Amino acid sequence: MAAQSSSTQQLLRYSVKLIFAEEELSAGLKLNSPSQTALQLEVQLGDEDADVTVTDADGVCVFKCLVSRDTEYCRVGKQSLLITVGYNSALIQFKSQSEYSTFSDALNKCHNKNKEGSVFSQRTDEASALQYFQFYGYLSQQQNMMQDFVRTATYHRAILQNDVDFVDKVVLDVGCGSGILSFFAVQAGARKVYAVEASTVAKHAELLVRSNNLSDKIVVLSGKIEEISLPENVDVVISEPMGYMLFNERMLETYLHSKKWLKTRGMMFPTFSDIHLAPFSDEQLYMEHFSRANFWYQECFYGVNLSSLRTAAVDEYFRQPIVDTFDTRILMAQTVKYTVNFLEAAEEDLHRVEIPFVFQMTHSGLIHGLAFWFDVAFVGSLVTVWLSTAPTEPLTHWYQVRCLLQTPLFVKEGESLSGKVLLVANKRQSYDIHIVAMVDETGIKSSNILDLKNPVFR
């Protein structure tokens, strides 16, 4: 073995034998005959991945692949490595256990460096990421989203009615899930679609691609967009990155990160989003939320006085946003809108989102909190299609979100309510919501801090 190094790359060489294997759906893994002569394995270690090339004695390449953190590979025996690329596998046999160990250590160092430098890893707690990708790895959760008719039908209409933007184009599907949007892109005429998915549902997406005979059109890439590499830049990026109250899950940042693969004057579907907010009055909701803490008012719970925790319990329950829907007659003023343009925004813009507001009251009453919902627009060359989660539109799996104030504010018709909503991103793939509101005519204020990661579903 010889090694050469530079400031960013390291070149390793080994003498190996190679056994090709093919995976057949009915028969499992089938091993072919091993190479009879020693081959040369050359590994070019980069900052984020390793370029593996195996050549014969004449210098002819017999196997080549790019090994990243998301490539499937495992140790076999004491000195062999099985690498799986798509549905094909190659077993690489090293001359000795020590050479295998040197090779394996080099790969691990390369991958750990990538993980440490990943934008996603830097902003996300490992436990949160594990739970998140496990959740989206379930087919039942994919079904829940696919059966949201408003969501799926709107994406289908936006893509198919703007087919001129997809014909013979290269498309990137970020967080593809089942791959449904990738199929829509192919139906609209896309030449190639790179479907990127970090959860285990990627294997199901690949099976759908194969069973629909679209392996020549759709390439499923298992991994995070922040950590994988694409073989080419793309003309269009498609994704469904919206969470509750638009920002939850911080998938929007991943969507914006994908622009590094977007060609100049490329398109994004969706193109921009509007989040709407308005004050509401709902005495029943407020009392219902407040009464959840009544349990902790008990002074003799199996002989234990719980009342010392009632204040903490009230604070905790009021930190929970409410995910539900409502009659628009509870709204006390016209909405205020905040726009995020995905073509122009940077990831850093979403680390701290400040939304100032001034509402003119349309009638008198108690303000119990602020209601939120969002719309996204797909701006194509032919038509602009809107997906709305407003309470006046058919219900979606996003519903609407309401944030209560701990102390309601009394307002009269014609008075103004001013303040701001500050969303501060956290490493739990969500946001802390800071709300401050004041009735301008009286100077009376109310506020609250809520945890978007921990909503209550009503």
XYZ file of C-alpha atoms in Angstrom:
458
model
C 0.000 0.000 0.000
C 1.161 3.509 -0.808
C -0.267 6.784 0.394
C -0.044 10.286 -0.972
C -1.632 13.368 0.580
C -2.449 16.960 -0.215
C -4.136 19.716 1.754
C -7.648 18.434 0.994
C -7.300 14.925 -0.447
C -5.482 11.686 0.346
C -4.773 8.890 -2.129
C -4.658 5.281 -0.886
C -3.841 2.147 -2.885
C -4.409 -1.524 -2.029
C -4.147 -4.912 -3.710
C -7.574 -6.571 -3.564
C -9.847 -9.222 -5.021
C -13.377 -8.409 -6.131
C -16.609 -10.391 -6.057
C -19.704 -8.923 -7.680
C -23.129 -9.658 -6.257
C -26.564 -8.973 -7.686
C -29.695 -8.607 -5.585
C -32.731 -10.363 -6.966
C -36.082 -9.607 -5.328
C -37.028 -13.284 -5.167
C -33.638 -14.875 -4.473
C -31.843 -12.337 -2.286
C -28.097 -11.781 -2.686
C -26.379 -13.811 -5.419
C -22.569 -13.955 -5.443
C -20.701 -14.260 -8.722
C -17.229 -15.740 -9.185
C -14.377 -13.800 -7.542
C -11.631 -12.205 -9.578
C -8.802 -14.702 -10.079
C -6.016 -12.120 -10.174
C -5.187 -9.321 -7.787
C -6.678 -5.966 -8.691
C -5.679 -2.495 -7.571
C -8.033 -0.504 -5.357
C -7.454 3.246 -5.425
C -9.227 5.489 -2.919
C -9.281 9.274 -3.304
C -10.351 10.703 0.053
C -12.065 14.081 -0.156
C -13.523 16.362 2.476
C -16.977 14.788 2.286
C -16.698 11.465 0.464
C -14.312 8.887 -0.992
C -13.912 8.040 -4.683
C -13.304 4.265 -4.918
C -11.892 2.813 -8.157
C -10.803 -0.783 -8.849
C -8.642 -1.458 -11.935
C -7.098 -4.600 -13.435
C -3.461 -5.187 -14.384
C -3.984 -3.289 -17.663
C -5.396 -0.251 -15.867
C -8.954 -0.929 -17.034
C -11.609 0.156 -14.527
C -13.739 -2.780 -13.375
C -15.570 -1.069 -10.495
C -16.095 2.530 -9.448
C -18.304 4.275 -6.900
C -18.493 7.330 -4.661
C -18.709 6.385 -0.980
C -20.419 8.984 1.214
C -21.882 8.839 4.710
C -25.109 7.579 3.164
C -23.587 4.766 1.097
C -24.509 1.330 2.383
C -21.432 -0.715 3.248
C -20.460 -3.196 5.950
C -17.615 -5.417 7.084
C -17.702 -9.085 6.069
C -15.395 -11.427 7.970
C -12.034 -10.068 9.083
C -10.779 -8.392 5.913
C -13.595 -7.811 3.426
C -16.028 -4.964 2.742
C -19.446 -5.215 1.053
C -20.513 -2.020 -0.754
C -24.069 -1.690 -2.069
C -24.865 0.813 -4.816
C -28.527 0.803 -5.756
C -29.449 -2.876 -6.128
C -25.918 -4.051 -6.973
C -23.201 -4.993 -4.505
C -19.451 -5.616 -4.629
C -17.410 -7.552 -2.056
C -13.855 -6.219 -1.780
C -11.334 -8.642 -0.246
C -8.149 -7.126 1.174
C -4.838 -8.989 1.453
C -4.728 -8.635 5.215
C -6.787 -7.527 8.180
C -4.405 -4.637 8.792
C -4.922 -3.256 5.275
C -8.682 -3.530 5.730
C -8.416 -1.689 9.058
C -6.350 1.112 7.506
C -8.900 1.499 4.723
C -11.868 1.414 7.129
C -10.299 3.972 9.490
C -9.678 6.349 6.586
C -13.317 6.111 5.481
C -14.589 6.697 9.016
C -12.430 9.800 9.460
C -13.709 11.174 6.158
C -17.339 10.574 7.143
C -16.976 11.962 10.664
C -15.439 15.117 9.248
C -18.440 15.441 6.930
C -20.863 14.927 9.786
C -19.172 17.551 11.944
C -19.221 20.029 9.088
C -22.787 19.351 7.984
C -25.087 22.354 8.233
C -27.885 20.027 9.306
C -25.809 18.411 12.077
C -24.687 21.773 13.395
C -28.236 23.044 13.809
C -29.917 19.815 14.971
C -29.722 17.731 18.140
C -28.951 14.125 17.250
C -31.894 12.807 19.295
C -34.305 15.169 17.524
C -33.025 14.118 14.093
C -33.326 10.432 14.969
C -36.938 10.841 16.077
C -37.767 13.016 13.064
C -36.448 10.609 10.425
C -37.934 7.627 12.221
C -41.345 9.324 12.114
C -41.165 10.006 8.384
C -39.834 6.513 7.701
C -43.264 5.025 8.371
C -45.480 4.362 5.354
C -48.485 5.256 7.505
C -47.162 8.803 7.873
C -46.492 9.040 4.132
C -50.058 7.863 3.547
C -51.377 10.546 5.892
C -49.723 13.260 3.799
C -50.555 11.698 0.425
C -54.227 11.386 1.385
C -54.379 15.106 2.139
C -56.274 15.860 -1.073
C -55.670 19.617 -0.988
C -51.920 19.108 -0.570
C -51.397 16.371 -3.160
C -53.854 17.635 -5.770
C -52.449 21.173 -5.572
C -48.878 19.956 -6.131
C -50.080 17.809 -9.029
C -51.912 20.747 -10.594
C -49.012 23.173 -10.062
C -46.535 20.852 -11.769
C -48.731 19.503 -14.591
C -50.220 22.897 -15.504
C -46.676 24.288 -15.792
C -45.346 21.388 -17.825
C -43.209 23.723 -19.969
C -41.048 24.270 -16.873
C -40.393 20.516 -16.580
C -40.170 19.199 -20.138
C -36.649 17.805 -20.706
C -35.455 19.429 -17.447
C -33.396 18.085 -14.544
C -35.338 18.240 -11.256
C -34.340 17.892 -7.603
C -36.981 16.602 -5.163
C -35.892 17.554 -1.627
C -37.185 15.234 1.093
C -39.008 13.139 -1.485
C -40.692 10.733 0.967
C -42.622 8.232 -1.144
C -41.403 10.032 -4.272
C -44.853 11.216 -5.326
C -43.653 14.664 -6.423
C -40.878 13.035 -8.467
C -43.513 11.020 -10.326
C -45.456 14.228 -10.992
C -42.295 15.836 -12.427
C -41.798 12.887 -14.800
C -45.456 13.071 -15.826
C -44.811 16.719 -16.725
C -41.893 15.679 -18.942
C -38.782 15.874 -16.745
C -35.713 14.235 -18.256
C -34.157 13.302 -14.912
C -35.262 13.618 -11.281
C -32.936 13.288 -8.291
C -35.148 12.277 -5.354
C -33.324 12.879 -2.061
C -34.657 11.332 1.153
C -32.891 10.885 4.509
C -35.385 8.560 6.216
C -35.718 4.821 5.642
C -38.719 5.431 3.384
C -36.125 6.009 0.641
C -35.996 2.246 0.055
C -39.770 2.226 -0.509
C -39.481 5.159 -2.916
C -36.852 3.260 -4.889
C -39.091 0.207 -5.067
C -41.942 2.375 -6.392
C -39.613 3.788 -9.031
C -38.540 0.323 -10.156
C -42.052 -1.115 -10.153
C -43.269 1.821 -12.253
C -40.405 1.261 -14.728
C -38.934 4.723 -14.189
C -35.399 3.849 -13.062
C -34.065 5.647 -16.135
C -35.863 8.838 -15.071
C -35.858 8.945 -11.252
C -32.743 8.400 -9.161
C -33.404 7.981 -5.428
C -30.526 9.253 -3.294
C -30.544 8.209 0.344
C -29.231 10.989 2.579
C -29.593 14.589 3.633
C -29.375 17.338 1.010
C -26.830 19.076 3.255
C -24.513 16.063 3.063
C -24.915 14.384 -0.334
C -23.534 15.263 -3.748
C -25.423 15.456 -7.032
C -23.780 14.616 -10.368
C -25.122 17.814 -11.964
C -26.954 21.059 -11.280
C -30.720 21.151 -11.691
C -33.293 23.319 -13.455
C -36.072 22.988 -10.886
C -36.236 22.209 -7.155
C -39.487 20.757 -5.830
C -40.292 19.989 -2.218
C -42.989 19.947 0.433
C -41.043 21.595 3.293
C -43.850 23.249 5.270
C -44.564 22.352 8.888
C -47.178 23.504 11.368
C -47.296 27.306 11.362
C -45.073 27.036 8.255
C -41.763 27.011 10.137
C -41.990 23.939 12.387
C -39.448 21.144 11.679
C -37.041 23.669 10.062
C -37.377 21.857 6.735
C -37.550 25.253 5.015
C -33.836 25.717 5.721
C -33.087 22.405 4.030
C -35.163 23.571 1.065
C -33.176 26.812 0.873
C -29.904 24.878 1.232
C -30.779 22.896 -1.895
C -30.373 26.066 -3.975
C -26.637 25.313 -4.131
C -27.582 22.775 -6.843
C -29.967 25.131 -8.671
C -28.887 26.629 -11.987
C -28.933 30.381 -12.503
C -32.530 31.457 -13.178
C -33.703 28.032 -12.002
C -37.182 27.562 -10.536
C -38.470 26.523 -7.117
C -41.832 24.858 -6.467
C -43.112 26.297 -4.118
C -41.716 29.752 -4.917
C -42.753 31.797 -1.899
C -44.938 31.607 1.181
C -47.130 34.006 3.154
C -47.786 33.444 6.834
C -50.922 35.218 8.104
C -51.736 36.212 11.672
C -54.725 37.817 13.352
C -55.978 38.356 16.920
C -58.870 36.150 18.053
C -61.395 35.946 20.868
C -62.300 32.486 22.152
C -63.348 32.314 25.811
C -64.127 28.602 25.592
C -60.653 27.720 24.305
C -58.984 29.902 26.911
C -60.896 28.352 29.834
C -60.434 24.854 28.407
C -56.682 25.411 28.216
C -56.540 26.977 31.661
C -58.572 24.164 33.247
C -56.059 21.559 32.072
C -53.960 22.652 35.057
C -56.798 22.004 37.546
C -55.339 18.588 38.298
C -52.450 20.331 40.045
C -54.810 22.312 42.286
C -55.524 19.190 44.340
C -54.438 19.448 47.948
C -54.985 15.786 48.802
C -53.997 13.510 45.921
C -53.545 10.163 47.689
C -52.498 12.213 50.675
C -50.141 14.487 48.705
C -50.649 18.244 48.255
C -49.977 19.028 44.563
C -50.929 22.696 44.647
C -47.350 23.980 44.794
C -46.983 22.931 41.129
C -50.120 24.599 39.789
C -48.323 27.759 38.652
C -45.669 25.727 36.826
C -48.415 23.625 35.237
C -50.302 26.681 33.974
C -47.079 28.096 32.527
C -46.320 24.807 30.786
C -49.775 24.415 29.243
C -49.797 27.998 27.996
C -46.460 27.342 26.284
C -48.266 24.908 23.999
C -49.604 26.223 20.682
C -53.005 24.781 19.732
C -53.322 22.961 16.413
C -56.942 22.937 15.275
C -59.381 24.820 13.080
C -61.936 27.522 13.912
C -64.742 29.737 12.669
C -63.354 32.976 11.227
C -65.968 34.950 13.145
C -63.661 34.745 16.206
C -61.083 36.953 14.431
C -60.965 40.528 15.744
C -59.122 42.267 12.882
C -57.838 41.931 9.334
C -54.740 39.761 9.018
C -51.109 40.828 8.852
C -48.955 38.994 6.297
C -45.243 38.052 6.365
C -43.637 36.742 3.178
C -40.702 34.365 2.700
C -39.405 34.337 -0.890
C -37.633 31.013 -1.328
C -35.704 32.200 -4.382
C -34.208 35.119 -2.451
C -34.063 34.006 1.203
C -30.963 32.503 2.820
C -30.953 29.794 5.471
C -29.722 32.291 8.055
C -32.811 34.450 7.469
C -34.896 31.750 9.142
C -32.806 31.463 12.296
C -34.608 34.474 13.740
C -37.875 35.629 12.175
C -39.407 38.861 13.476
C -42.958 39.753 12.439
C -44.146 43.196 13.614
C -47.876 43.829 13.572
C -50.462 46.598 13.966
C -54.108 45.486 13.991
C -57.135 47.784 13.754
C -59.931 46.220 15.801
C -63.117 45.545 13.831
C -65.172 44.929 17.001
C -64.890 45.034 20.776
C -64.056 42.149 23.086
C -61.306 40.145 24.777
C -58.256 39.139 22.746
C -57.150 35.689 23.886
C -54.276 35.231 21.458
C -53.075 35.198 17.849
C -54.110 32.780 15.096
C -51.696 31.694 12.327
C -51.939 29.994 8.954
C -49.990 30.060 5.700
C -50.268 29.958 1.923
C -47.604 28.889 -0.581
C -47.427 29.915 -4.221
C -46.094 27.897 -7.154
C -45.081 30.513 -9.710
C -44.724 28.790 -13.056
C -44.272 30.084 -16.588
C -47.909 29.394 -17.441
C -49.888 29.749 -14.192
C -49.440 30.531 -10.504
C -51.070 27.943 -8.268
C -51.802 28.549 -4.574
C -51.947 26.078 -1.705
C -53.778 27.634 1.241
C -54.218 26.447 4.826
C -56.562 29.328 5.690
C -59.612 28.621 7.891
C -61.811 29.747 4.978
C -60.400 26.999 2.730
C -60.818 23.197 2.765
C -58.996 21.677 5.720
C -55.470 20.280 5.335
C -53.279 18.188 7.636
C -51.571 21.456 8.670
C -54.843 22.824 10.150
C -54.265 26.279 11.723
C -52.257 27.203 14.821
C -53.348 29.425 17.714
C -51.091 30.896 20.392
C -52.737 32.049 23.601
C -51.791 35.020 25.716
C -51.718 34.175 29.426
C -53.613 37.391 30.161
C -56.376 38.393 27.694
C -56.513 41.997 26.490
C -59.738 44.016 26.320
C -60.083 46.172 23.211
C -62.754 48.385 21.733
C -63.752 48.612 18.107
C -61.474 51.053 16.279
C -58.560 50.690 18.731
C -55.215 49.357 17.582
C -53.171 46.420 18.848
C -49.445 46.557 18.130
C -46.485 44.352 18.919
C -44.399 41.613 17.378
C -43.997 37.882 16.991
C -40.410 36.673 17.267
C -39.590 33.129 16.190
C -36.188 31.911 17.394
C -34.921 28.648 15.912
C -33.729 25.908 18.258
C -31.819 22.654 17.814
C -34.972 20.589 18.285
C -35.943 21.365 14.670
C -38.461 23.940 15.783
C -38.904 27.436 17.200
C -39.537 29.303 20.419
C -42.346 31.793 19.780
C -42.160 35.117 21.623
C -45.323 37.246 21.448
C -45.692 40.754 22.814
C -48.935 42.709 22.252
C -50.153 46.101 23.491
C -53.416 48.023 23.195
C -52.072 51.383 21.992
C -54.886 53.486 23.454
C -54.544 52.097 27.002
C -50.911 50.980 27.064
C -51.931 47.599 28.530
C -49.600 44.780 27.459
C -49.687 41.011 27.412
C -47.125 38.456 26.265
C -46.254 34.774 26.122
C -43.430 32.429 25.096
C -44.495 29.213 23.399
C -42.753 26.029 22.292
C -43.718 25.169 18.706
C -42.114 21.737 19.100
C -44.734 20.766 21.679
C -48.222 21.735 20.395
C -51.495 20.356 21.644
C -53.805 18.833 19.006
C -57.412 19.732 19.667
